[in-house]
Amino acid sequence: MFKTALRNVFAHKARLMMTVLAVMLGVAFVSGTLVFTNTISSALEKSSAKGFDHVDVALTPGSTEAEGDKVSKEVKLTDATLKKARSVPGAASATGVVSGYTAVADQDGKLVGNGFSTKGGNYSGTAGRPDDRYPLAQGSAPHGKNQVALDSETAKRAGYKVGDQVRMSVDGPVLTPTLTGIFTTDDGNVAAGGSLALFDTATAQQLFHKPGAYDEIDVKAAADTSQDQLKTQLDKAIGTTAVDSETGQQLADDQAESIASSMSSMKTMLLVFAGIALFVGIFLIANTFTMLVAQRTKELALMRAVGASRRQVTRSVLLEAFVVGAVAAVTGLAVGIGIGAGMRALMNGTGAVIPDGPLVISPSTVVSALVVGVLITMLAAWLPGRRAAKIPPVAAMNSVHAAPTTKSMVLRNTLGALVSAAGVAAVLAATTMSGDSGQAPMGLGAALLVIGVFILTPLLSRPLIAAAAPLLRVFGISGKLARLNSVRNPRRTAATASALMIGLTLITGLTVIAGSVQGAINKMAADSIKADYVVSMANGNALSPDVLKTLDGTDGVTASTGLTNSPSRVDGRTEFLTGVNGKTIRQLAALDMNSGRFTVGGSDIVVDDKTAKEYGWKTGSSFTTTYEDGKKQRLTVAGVYQHNEMMRGVLIDSATLTPHVDGTATDMQVMVKMSGGATEANQDRLTKALGENPAIQVQDKQDISNQIAQIFTLMLNMLYGLLAMAVIVAVLGVINTLAMSVFERQQEIGMLRAIGIDRKGIKRMVRLESLVISLFGGVLGIGLGVFFGWAAGQLIGNAMSTYELILPWGRMGVFLALAAVVGILAALWPARRAARLNMLAAIKAE
């Protein structure tokens, strides 16, 4: 039987090539994902571990617990703490660390690095004792507020050399210190494409609003002291309630775990799409083996007649599948390794710098690729093999088994209807739940509905394909024959169309959701913001108080307000208050008031409906709050507004809140209204007033919407690219089905040629058949995608009040046209092959 299986594989090399290619693509995606994520994780872990080489124990600020009316406060690490750490037995040295966001601009004024990877810190060395963390490659250490040092990579990318003035910003105002030194570092952020700017300790503390305080104290152990021993000594000397301590090894392990966790979501997403490609491939494999088995029915019957058992026949088909799967798995693994290396190079090319490191091909990656490829192929081939083994030899010899029985079709349609109904019920039930609790039922319902529709596809194919009959009549006898051929074997048509259906279902559903969310964001920005511009830091950090002062003094500004966040205690819980200018806020924000009035001033506040419901407040309610400084005040709810993503929580007058803020009050955003409205000239005026700062964003309402849209657009484009693999597999399925259909119908095609249909007519017949099957799958996919998009929108609408379903008719038209193109392209080779058949040889073929 093994020899028979091998002979059959080599006898059908061309037919099995499509199957091998489909499995190979799926396996390549799985192995490529594992290689890519393992390589990045390993490189980041090794890079981050180097950053802890100079740390044996790290001390970080502890915090007092929020109890009753007491607001949680962070305990500061001071010079006294640093001195105490240095004097602990077993401590060789201790270094105070200050860090914060620092945006560095290049010579053209553009930001170097991205987001939170653009860091600033302190150089703690002196002329006689350099800072071992940052060896100087050029120049000298920074001293005073007008000097800075940069890491070598940032200096190179930005085009700076020692003696240049560096354009940078910490929290708003532009700084232009002189570059005194360039250093090397093992910092993981820098290795990943970030930037690091160093000031002397006093300057760093002032710039990062931490006068006399440190973010961390790194302690180096003496030669005869272990990290655990040093930690024990530090805990005794300083105490564990005021300061948290961790060993350098623990920090490295935590960092590695954090990196693995962050990579896990990317790995999961990529593997999901690899799974989709493999799932689609199952239809192709099952289709291929079903047709191969059907073509060898007499051969299998003869084997049964000469003594082969049912198990041996099934085993023969499975052995054939094993060989195909093994070849596809090995090839897919090799291609996947190339994909992993290519994805890393692609990320480096887009500016997302990945630390250097070898390509990681773990044993688990190899095993996963082989197991997935072989199991998927054997699983898909099992049913056709089992079905062939059950055919009685005499019946097989006479081919009376070919047509599926009415009983089997009734059973299939009944099962499909039940599964589909269960899926629809689960999805509809999920739409009535909240966002988090409804996700699992909706996912289950969606899976059941897709499976149910797949089971029902043979039943659905007849009426839907019949609907295309008027259009096919235009093509005469070729069109009529194409329609009849496409419904001749409903199961085969179903398996072919379903592969395309799944890909278009996902693409359409994601497009509907993305378009509807974008519309909701645009409406939210237009409805809730009256301000012409919103000013904020590019990384989301707090702005310097100087920003609001600068904007207030800018020509054309008619109203402005900062948005200041401060923690407080209300009814034994921590509640953040948002300070706004009570005199101007109504000119800058438009809140949809559920009750009361939009009045903020003195002890009057407004609160969103969710917070009001949580505390049981309504218009006129009063409550006592304990501010950050421990002072109490009785506040009155002047109005309750409908929450939105732009404005939420408790709004209080800044004049009331600011005196109770612990330290300097900082604004997360500043809203600005200008005479003349939002114009390019006004935007330029604000940008220039802020020193053309690369770290500050000056955005109008459309800019805010576009920024959020970029996230969705990037995700959507990435998902389109990933789902393209499933569509490619679907194309292979159509080609495979048509090629085998042409092989089965050789006699019929020969007779058609003999009675007068020319080669062009035969080509047209095969192409139209492919077009009809592809459009059938496209219609089903788009229909399911719209339904799933609507259902997911019901969950999103619970959290986003402005959400409305928007159907992207233009894109759906493109998707349907894409399905048509798939059908036309897939038919090129089978149609050419059919037209080139010798009519006399075809008529004599069995």
Tab-separated table of N, CA and C in Angstrom, residues 567-698:
chain	number	residue	atom	x	y	z
A	567	PRO	N	-5.350	63.729	41.139
A	567	PRO	CA	-6.096	62.709	41.886
A	567	PRO	C	-6.764	63.296	43.125
A	568	SER	N	-7.883	62.729	43.505
A	568	SER	CA	-8.576	63.114	44.741
A	568	SER	C	-9.236	61.876	45.322
A	569	ARG	N	-9.773	61.999	46.518
A	569	ARG	CA	-10.489	60.891	47.147
A	569	ARG	C	-11.945	61.283	47.332
A	570	VAL	N	-12.831	60.424	46.803
A	570	VAL	CA	-14.274	60.642	46.912
A	570	VAL	C	-14.914	59.346	47.380
A	571	ASP	N	-15.594	59.369	48.502
A	571	ASP	CA	-16.257	58.175	49.055
A	571	ASP	C	-15.291	56.994	49.174
A	572	GLY	N	-14.061	57.288	49.606
A	572	GLY	CA	-13.075	56.232	49.820
A	572	GLY	C	-12.454	55.685	48.556
A	573	ARG	N	-12.712	56.327	47.401
A	573	ARG	CA	-12.134	55.878	46.138
A	573	ARG	C	-11.339	57.007	45.498
A	574	THR	N	-10.352	56.625	44.685
A	574	THR	CA	-9.558	57.624	43.972
A	574	THR	C	-10.310	58.060	42.725
A	575	GLU	N	-10.493	59.354	42.572
A	575	GLU	CA	-11.181	59.916	41.417
A	575	GLU	C	-10.344	61.075	40.873
A	576	PHE	N	-10.053	61.034	39.577
A	576	PHE	CA	-9.250	62.103	38.976
A	576	PHE	C	-10.147	63.270	38.577
A	577	LEU	N	-9.722	64.468	38.959
A	577	LEU	CA	-10.426	65.694	38.609
A	577	LEU	C	-9.708	66.345	37.435
A	578	THR	N	-10.472	66.924	36.525
A	578	THR	CA	-9.901	67.621	35.375
A	578	THR	C	-10.150	69.102	35.534
A	579	GLY	N	-9.074	69.857	35.733
A	579	GLY	CA	-9.198	71.301	35.896
A	579	GLY	C	-9.279	72.010	34.558
A	580	VAL	N	-10.268	72.894	34.386
A	580	VAL	CA	-10.441	73.685	33.167
A	580	VAL	C	-10.708	75.132	33.554
A	581	ASN	N	-10.541	76.023	32.610
A	581	ASN	CA	-10.858	77.432	32.836
A	581	ASN	C	-12.370	77.605	32.783
A	582	GLY	N	-12.973	77.835	33.962
A	582	GLY	CA	-14.426	77.920	34.026
A	582	GLY	C	-15.018	79.059	33.222
A	583	LYS	N	-14.214	80.114	32.945
A	583	LYS	CA	-14.721	81.269	32.217
A	583	LYS	C	-14.739	81.039	30.707
A	584	THR	N	-13.869	80.157	30.210
A	584	THR	CA	-13.754	79.983	28.752
A	584	THR	C	-14.166	78.602	28.240
A	585	ILE	N	-14.381	77.651	29.143
A	585	ILE	CA	-14.591	76.276	28.706
A	585	ILE	C	-15.798	76.129	27.788
A	586	ARG	N	-16.855	76.937	28.007
A	586	ARG	CA	-18.046	76.805	27.164
A	586	ARG	C	-17.808	77.306	25.745
A	587	GLN	N	-16.765	78.130	25.543
A	587	GLN	CA	-16.404	78.560	24.192
A	587	GLN	C	-15.566	77.518	23.469
A	588	LEU	N	-15.015	76.566	24.244
A	588	LEU	CA	-14.043	75.626	23.695
A	588	LEU	C	-14.556	74.196	23.616
A	589	ALA	N	-15.570	73.852	24.401
A	589	ALA	CA	-16.107	72.487	24.412
A	589	ALA	C	-17.620	72.537	24.346
A	590	ALA	N	-18.215	71.587	23.643
A	590	ALA	CA	-19.670	71.473	23.537
A	590	ALA	C	-20.075	70.134	24.131
A	591	LEU	N	-20.644	70.176	25.308
A	591	LEU	CA	-21.051	68.935	25.973
A	591	LEU	C	-22.545	68.732	25.812
A	592	ASP	N	-22.931	67.499	25.571
A	592	ASP	CA	-24.349	67.144	25.451
A	592	ASP	C	-24.880	66.908	26.867
A	593	MET	N	-25.561	67.911	27.407
A	593	MET	CA	-26.000	67.854	28.801
A	593	MET	C	-27.253	66.989	28.938
A	594	ASN	N	-27.163	65.977	29.795
A	594	ASN	CA	-28.342	65.154	30.097
A	594	ASN	C	-29.275	65.874	31.056
A	595	SER	N	-28.685	66.669	31.973
A	595	SER	CA	-29.479	67.437	32.935
A	595	SER	C	-28.614	68.563	33.472
A	596	GLY	N	-29.258	69.583	34.028
A	596	GLY	CA	-28.531	70.694	34.615
A	596	GLY	C	-27.937	71.617	33.574
A	597	ARG	N	-26.910	72.370	33.977
A	597	ARG	CA	-26.298	73.357	33.095
A	597	ARG	C	-24.784	73.165	33.062
A	598	PHE	N	-24.188	73.624	31.972
A	598	PHE	CA	-22.740	73.513	31.793
A	598	PHE	C	-22.090	74.710	32.487
A	599	THR	N	-21.927	74.597	33.806
A	599	THR	CA	-21.351	75.668	34.611
A	599	THR	C	-20.229	75.106	35.455
A	600	VAL	N	-19.029	75.661	35.285
A	600	VAL	CA	-17.869	75.245	36.061
A	600	VAL	C	-17.283	76.483	36.716
A	601	GLY	N	-17.273	76.515	38.035
A	601	GLY	CA	-16.729	77.669	38.744
A	601	GLY	C	-16.940	77.528	40.229
A	602	GLY	N	-15.953	77.939	41.031
A	602	GLY	CA	-16.063	77.814	42.483
A	602	GLY	C	-16.220	76.355	42.877
A	603	SER	N	-17.296	76.041	43.573
A	603	SER	CA	-17.555	74.663	44.005
A	603	SER	C	-18.477	73.921	43.049
A	604	ASP	N	-18.882	74.574	41.949
A	604	ASP	CA	-19.760	73.929	40.966
A	604	ASP	C	-18.931	73.134	39.961
A	605	ILE	N	-19.353	71.914	39.705
A	605	ILE	CA	-18.672	71.041	38.749
A	605	ILE	C	-19.688	70.439	37.800
A	606	VAL	N	-19.193	69.850	36.697
A	606	VAL	CA	-20.045	69.022	35.842
A	606	VAL	C	-19.379	67.658	35.748
A	607	VAL	N	-20.169	66.612	35.576
A	607	VAL	CA	-19.658	65.246	35.595
A	607	VAL	C	-20.335	64.437	34.501
A	608	ASP	N	-19.619	63.482	33.915
A	608	ASP	CA	-20.217	62.678	32.858
A	608	ASP	C	-21.180	61.656	33.449
A	609	ASP	N	-22.085	61.148	32.607
A	609	ASP	CA	-23.180	60.291	33.081
A	609	ASP	C	-22.682	58.981	33.691
A	610	LYS	N	-21.568	58.419	33.164
A	610	LYS	CA	-21.069	57.156	33.717
A	610	LYS	C	-20.546	57.349	35.143
A	611	THR	N	-19.792	58.421	35.365
A	611	THR	CA	-19.286	58.695	36.710
A	611	THR	C	-20.426	59.007	37.660
A	612	ALA	N	-21.410	59.787	37.177
A	612	ALA	CA	-22.557	60.123	38.017
A	612	ALA	C	-23.321	58.863	38.431
A	613	LYS	N	-23.492	57.938	37.507
A	613	LYS	CA	-24.182	56.692	37.816
A	613	LYS	C	-23.393	55.866	38.816
A	614	GLU	N	-22.065	55.856	38.673
A	614	GLU	CA	-21.210	55.081	39.560
A	614	GLU	C	-21.314	55.555	41.011
A	615	TYR	N	-21.416	56.873	41.187
A	615	TYR	CA	-21.486	57.432	42.547
A	615	TYR	C	-22.916	57.737	43.002
A	616	GLY	N	-23.884	57.563	42.104
A	616	GLY	CA	-25.262	57.862	42.467
A	616	GLY	C	-25.564	59.346	42.512
A	617	TRP	N	-24.841	60.143	41.728
A	617	TRP	CA	-25.055	61.590	41.713
A	617	TRP	C	-26.103	61.969	40.665
A	618	LYS	N	-26.693	63.110	40.867
A	618	LYS	CA	-27.561	63.742	39.884
A	618	LYS	C	-27.411	65.250	40.045
A	619	THR	N	-28.013	65.998	39.146
A	619	THR	CA	-27.897	67.455	39.224
A	619	THR	C	-28.375	67.947	40.587
A	620	GLY	N	-27.535	68.737	41.233
A	620	GLY	CA	-27.855	69.251	42.571
A	620	GLY	C	-27.212	68.466	43.697
A	621	SER	N	-26.658	67.274	43.394
A	621	SER	CA	-26.007	66.471	44.440
A	621	SER	C	-24.748	67.175	44.931
A	622	SER	N	-24.430	66.969	46.196
A	622	SER	CA	-23.200	67.512	46.778
A	622	SER	C	-22.384	66.370	47.376
A	623	PHE	N	-21.079	66.525	47.363
A	623	PHE	CA	-20.205	65.516	47.955
A	623	PHE	C	-18.915	66.194	48.406
A	624	THR	N	-18.211	65.525	49.273
A	624	THR	CA	-16.943	66.062	49.784
A	624	THR	C	-15.784	65.362	49.100
A	625	THR	N	-14.832	66.136	48.612
A	625	THR	CA	-13.630	65.575	47.991
A	625	THR	C	-12.400	65.974	48.793
A	626	THR	N	-11.432	65.097	48.828
A	626	THR	CA	-10.145	65.388	49.468
A	626	THR	C	-9.115	65.535	48.369
A	627	TYR	N	-8.520	66.739	48.280
A	627	TYR	CA	-7.574	67.022	47.215
A	627	TYR	C	-6.234	66.338	47.465
A	628	GLU	N	-5.348	66.506	46.506
A	628	GLU	CA	-4.026	65.884	46.553
A	628	GLU	C	-3.226	66.347	47.769
A	629	ASP	N	-3.462	67.608	48.197
A	629	ASP	CA	-2.708	68.132	49.342
A	629	ASP	C	-3.362	67.822	50.684
A	630	GLY	N	-4.456	67.050	50.665
A	630	GLY	CA	-5.125	66.658	51.897
A	630	GLY	C	-6.255	67.573	52.321
A	631	LYS	N	-6.414	68.727	51.647
A	631	LYS	CA	-7.508	69.658	51.975
A	631	LYS	C	-8.831	69.109	51.431
A	632	LYS	N	-9.924	69.444	52.139
A	632	LYS	CA	-11.253	68.978	51.749
A	632	LYS	C	-12.113	70.136	51.265
A	633	GLN	N	-13.077	69.807	50.397
A	633	GLN	CA	-14.023	70.808	49.932
A	633	GLN	C	-15.323	70.136	49.532
A	634	ARG	N	-16.411	70.839	49.759
A	634	ARG	CA	-17.740	70.364	49.362
A	634	ARG	C	-18.022	70.869	47.953
A	635	LEU	N	-18.273	69.929	47.020
A	635	LEU	CA	-18.554	70.288	45.633
A	635	LEU	C	-19.995	69.965	45.283
A	636	THR	N	-20.546	70.724	44.328
A	636	THR	CA	-21.941	70.546	43.908
A	636	THR	C	-22.000	70.223	42.426
A	637	VAL	N	-22.800	69.220	42.069
A	637	VAL	CA	-22.965	68.826	40.668
A	637	VAL	C	-23.930	69.797	40.002
A	638	ALA	N	-23.386	70.661	39.125
A	638	ALA	CA	-24.229	71.633	38.433
A	638	ALA	C	-24.906	71.020	37.211
A	639	GLY	N	-24.324	69.961	36.672
A	639	GLY	CA	-24.911	69.326	35.505
A	639	GLY	C	-24.262	67.984	35.217
A	640	VAL	N	-25.005	67.131	34.492
A	640	VAL	CA	-24.509	65.810	34.088
A	640	VAL	C	-24.508	65.768	32.561
A	641	TYR	N	-23.348	65.451	31.972
A	641	TYR	CA	-23.233	65.435	30.515
A	641	TYR	C	-22.969	64.014	30.023
A	642	GLN	N	-23.255	63.808	28.746
A	642	GLN	CA	-23.040	62.494	28.146
A	642	GLN	C	-21.556	62.319	27.858
A	643	HIS	N	-20.986	61.218	28.353
A	643	HIS	CA	-19.549	61.006	28.208
A	643	HIS	C	-19.186	60.792	26.745
A	644	ASN	N	-17.957	61.136	26.373
A	644	ASN	CA	-17.417	60.838	25.052
A	644	ASN	C	-15.916	60.678	25.180
A	645	GLU	N	-15.289	60.283	24.090
A	645	GLU	CA	-13.852	59.993	24.137
A	645	GLU	C	-13.012	61.257	24.255
A	646	MET	N	-13.583	62.412	23.906
A	646	MET	CA	-12.828	63.656	23.954
A	646	MET	C	-12.891	64.318	25.332
A	647	MET	N	-14.045	64.264	25.971
A	647	MET	CA	-14.226	64.879	27.286
A	647	MET	C	-14.944	63.868	28.186
A	648	ARG	N	-14.418	63.688	29.396
A	648	ARG	CA	-15.036	62.728	30.307
A	648	ARG	C	-14.644	63.067	31.737
A	649	GLY	N	-15.338	62.437	32.692
A	649	GLY	CA	-14.977	62.570	34.099
A	649	GLY	C	-15.524	63.832	34.738
A	650	VAL	N	-14.875	64.258	35.818
A	650	VAL	CA	-15.301	65.414	36.604
A	650	VAL	C	-14.545	66.644	36.127
A	651	LEU	N	-15.274	67.675	35.678
A	651	LEU	CA	-14.662	68.935	35.260
A	651	LEU	C	-14.840	69.961	36.367
A	652	ILE	N	-13.724	70.563	36.807
A	652	ILE	CA	-13.717	71.524	37.897
A	652	ILE	C	-12.907	72.737	37.465
A	653	ASP	N	-13.219	73.909	38.022
A	653	ASP	CA	-12.504	75.123	37.662
A	653	ASP	C	-11.041	75.031	38.104
A	654	SER	N	-10.126	75.385	37.199
A	654	SER	CA	-8.695	75.339	37.531
A	654	SER	C	-8.362	76.240	38.708
A	655	ALA	N	-9.082	77.361	38.825
A	655	ALA	CA	-8.832	78.265	39.946
A	655	ALA	C	-9.128	77.589	41.279
A	656	THR	N	-10.057	76.642	41.274
A	656	THR	CA	-10.385	75.894	42.494
A	656	THR	C	-9.397	74.757	42.716
A	657	LEU	N	-8.984	74.083	41.631
A	657	LEU	CA	-8.154	72.890	41.745
A	657	LEU	C	-6.666	73.183	41.931
A	658	THR	N	-6.121	74.131	41.167
A	658	THR	CA	-4.670	74.355	41.118
A	658	THR	C	-4.028	74.573	42.480
A	659	PRO	N	-4.612	75.343	43.399
A	659	PRO	CA	-3.961	75.546	44.705
A	659	PRO	C	-3.755	74.259	45.498
A	660	HIS	N	-4.464	73.201	45.137
A	660	HIS	CA	-4.369	71.946	45.889
A	660	HIS	C	-3.526	70.887	45.190
A	661	VAL	N	-2.933	71.247	44.023
A	661	VAL	CA	-2.089	70.299	43.296
A	661	VAL	C	-0.736	70.208	43.981
A	662	ASP	N	-0.277	68.984	44.185
A	662	ASP	CA	1.013	68.751	44.840
A	662	ASP	C	2.129	69.009	43.828
A	663	GLY	N	2.827	70.136	43.975
A	663	GLY	CA	3.862	70.512	43.017
A	663	GLY	C	3.303	71.470	41.976
A	664	THR	N	3.958	71.533	40.821
A	664	THR	CA	3.540	72.446	39.753
A	664	THR	C	2.408	71.825	38.946
A	665	ALA	N	1.322	72.583	38.776
A	665	ALA	CA	0.191	72.087	37.978
A	665	ALA	C	0.593	72.040	36.509
A	666	THR	N	0.404	70.893	35.869
A	666	THR	CA	0.764	70.726	34.454
A	666	THR	C	-0.471	70.331	33.655
A	667	ASP	N	-0.529	70.823	32.430
A	667	ASP	CA	-1.670	70.559	31.553
A	667	ASP	C	-1.358	69.394	30.631
A	668	MET	N	-2.316	68.481	30.505
A	668	MET	CA	-2.170	67.400	29.534
A	668	MET	C	-2.453	67.903	28.122
A	669	GLN	N	-3.353	68.881	28.010
A	669	GLN	CA	-3.688	69.486	26.726
A	669	GLN	C	-4.027	70.953	26.958
A	670	VAL	N	-3.964	71.734	25.892
A	670	VAL	CA	-4.443	73.113	25.916
A	670	VAL	C	-5.363	73.299	24.721
A	671	MET	N	-6.585	73.762	24.973
A	671	MET	CA	-7.549	74.021	23.903
A	671	MET	C	-7.527	75.519	23.591
A	672	VAL	N	-7.513	75.846	22.299
A	672	VAL	CA	-7.344	77.234	21.873
A	672	VAL	C	-8.387	77.602	20.826
A	673	LYS	N	-8.963	78.814	20.986
A	673	LYS	CA	-9.864	79.358	19.965
A	673	LYS	C	-9.237	80.641	19.439
A	674	MET	N	-9.297	80.823	18.110
A	674	MET	CA	-8.637	81.963	17.490
A	674	MET	C	-9.588	82.735	16.600
A	675	SER	N	-9.317	84.014	16.472
A	675	SER	CA	-10.106	84.825	15.555
A	675	SER	C	-9.785	84.360	14.132
A	676	GLY	N	-10.815	84.144	13.353
A	676	GLY	CA	-10.619	83.629	11.997
A	676	GLY	C	-10.761	82.129	11.894
A	677	GLY	N	-10.840	81.441	13.061
A	677	GLY	CA	-11.064	79.999	13.053
A	677	GLY	C	-9.808	79.212	12.712
A	678	ALA	N	-10.032	77.951	12.332
A	678	ALA	CA	-8.922	77.044	12.030
A	678	ALA	C	-8.460	77.278	10.599
A	679	THR	N	-7.363	78.006	10.467
A	679	THR	CA	-6.780	78.267	9.155
A	679	THR	C	-5.306	77.868	9.182
A	680	GLU	N	-4.744	77.707	8.002
A	680	GLU	CA	-3.332	77.339	7.923
A	680	GLU	C	-2.453	78.427	8.532
A	681	ALA	N	-2.842	79.704	8.323
A	681	ALA	CA	-2.062	80.813	8.871
A	681	ALA	C	-2.095	80.808	10.396
A	682	ASN	N	-3.278	80.547	10.973
A	682	ASN	CA	-3.381	80.507	12.429
A	682	ASN	C	-2.579	79.350	13.018
A	683	GLN	N	-2.613	78.196	12.337
A	683	GLN	CA	-1.854	77.043	12.810
A	683	GLN	C	-0.351	77.343	12.778
A	684	ASP	N	0.100	77.992	11.714
A	684	ASP	CA	1.511	78.374	11.623
A	684	ASP	C	1.879	79.367	12.713
A	685	ARG	N	0.947	80.285	13.021
A	685	ARG	CA	1.216	81.289	14.056
A	685	ARG	C	1.429	80.629	15.408
A	686	LEU	N	0.580	79.646	15.749
A	686	LEU	CA	0.738	78.943	17.025
A	686	LEU	C	2.024	78.116	17.037
A	687	THR	N	2.309	77.461	15.921
A	687	THR	CA	3.515	76.634	15.850
A	687	THR	C	4.769	77.484	16.038
A	688	LYS	N	4.811	78.646	15.401
A	688	LYS	CA	5.970	79.524	15.537
A	688	LYS	C	6.057	80.103	16.943
A	689	ALA	N	4.896	80.405	17.544
A	689	ALA	CA	4.898	80.941	18.902
A	689	ALA	C	5.501	79.943	19.882
A	690	LEU	N	5.342	78.650	19.605
A	690	LEU	CA	5.887	77.596	20.473
A	690	LEU	C	7.298	77.188	20.057
A	691	GLY	N	7.905	77.965	19.157
A	691	GLY	CA	9.288	77.713	18.778
A	691	GLY	C	9.456	76.605	17.770
A	692	GLU	N	8.386	76.294	16.999
A	692	GLU	CA	8.431	75.195	16.017
A	692	GLU	C	8.997	73.939	16.673
A	693	ASN	N	8.394	73.598	17.778
A	693	ASN	CA	8.877	72.512	18.628
A	693	ASN	C	8.475	71.155	18.051
A	694	PRO	N	9.431	70.252	17.821
A	694	PRO	CA	9.081	68.936	17.255
A	694	PRO	C	8.310	68.053	18.221
A	695	ALA	N	8.348	68.384	19.523
A	695	ALA	CA	7.684	67.545	20.523
A	695	ALA	C	6.237	67.937	20.755
A	696	ILE	N	5.800	69.064	20.195
A	696	ILE	CA	4.448	69.566	20.452
A	696	ILE	C	3.596	69.464	19.195
A	697	GLN	N	2.359	68.990	19.379
A	697	GLN	CA	1.397	68.891	18.286
A	697	GLN	C	0.390	70.041	18.385
A	698	VAL	N	0.161	70.730	17.277
A	698	VAL	CA	-0.904	71.734	17.189
A	698	VAL	C	-1.898	71.186	16.178
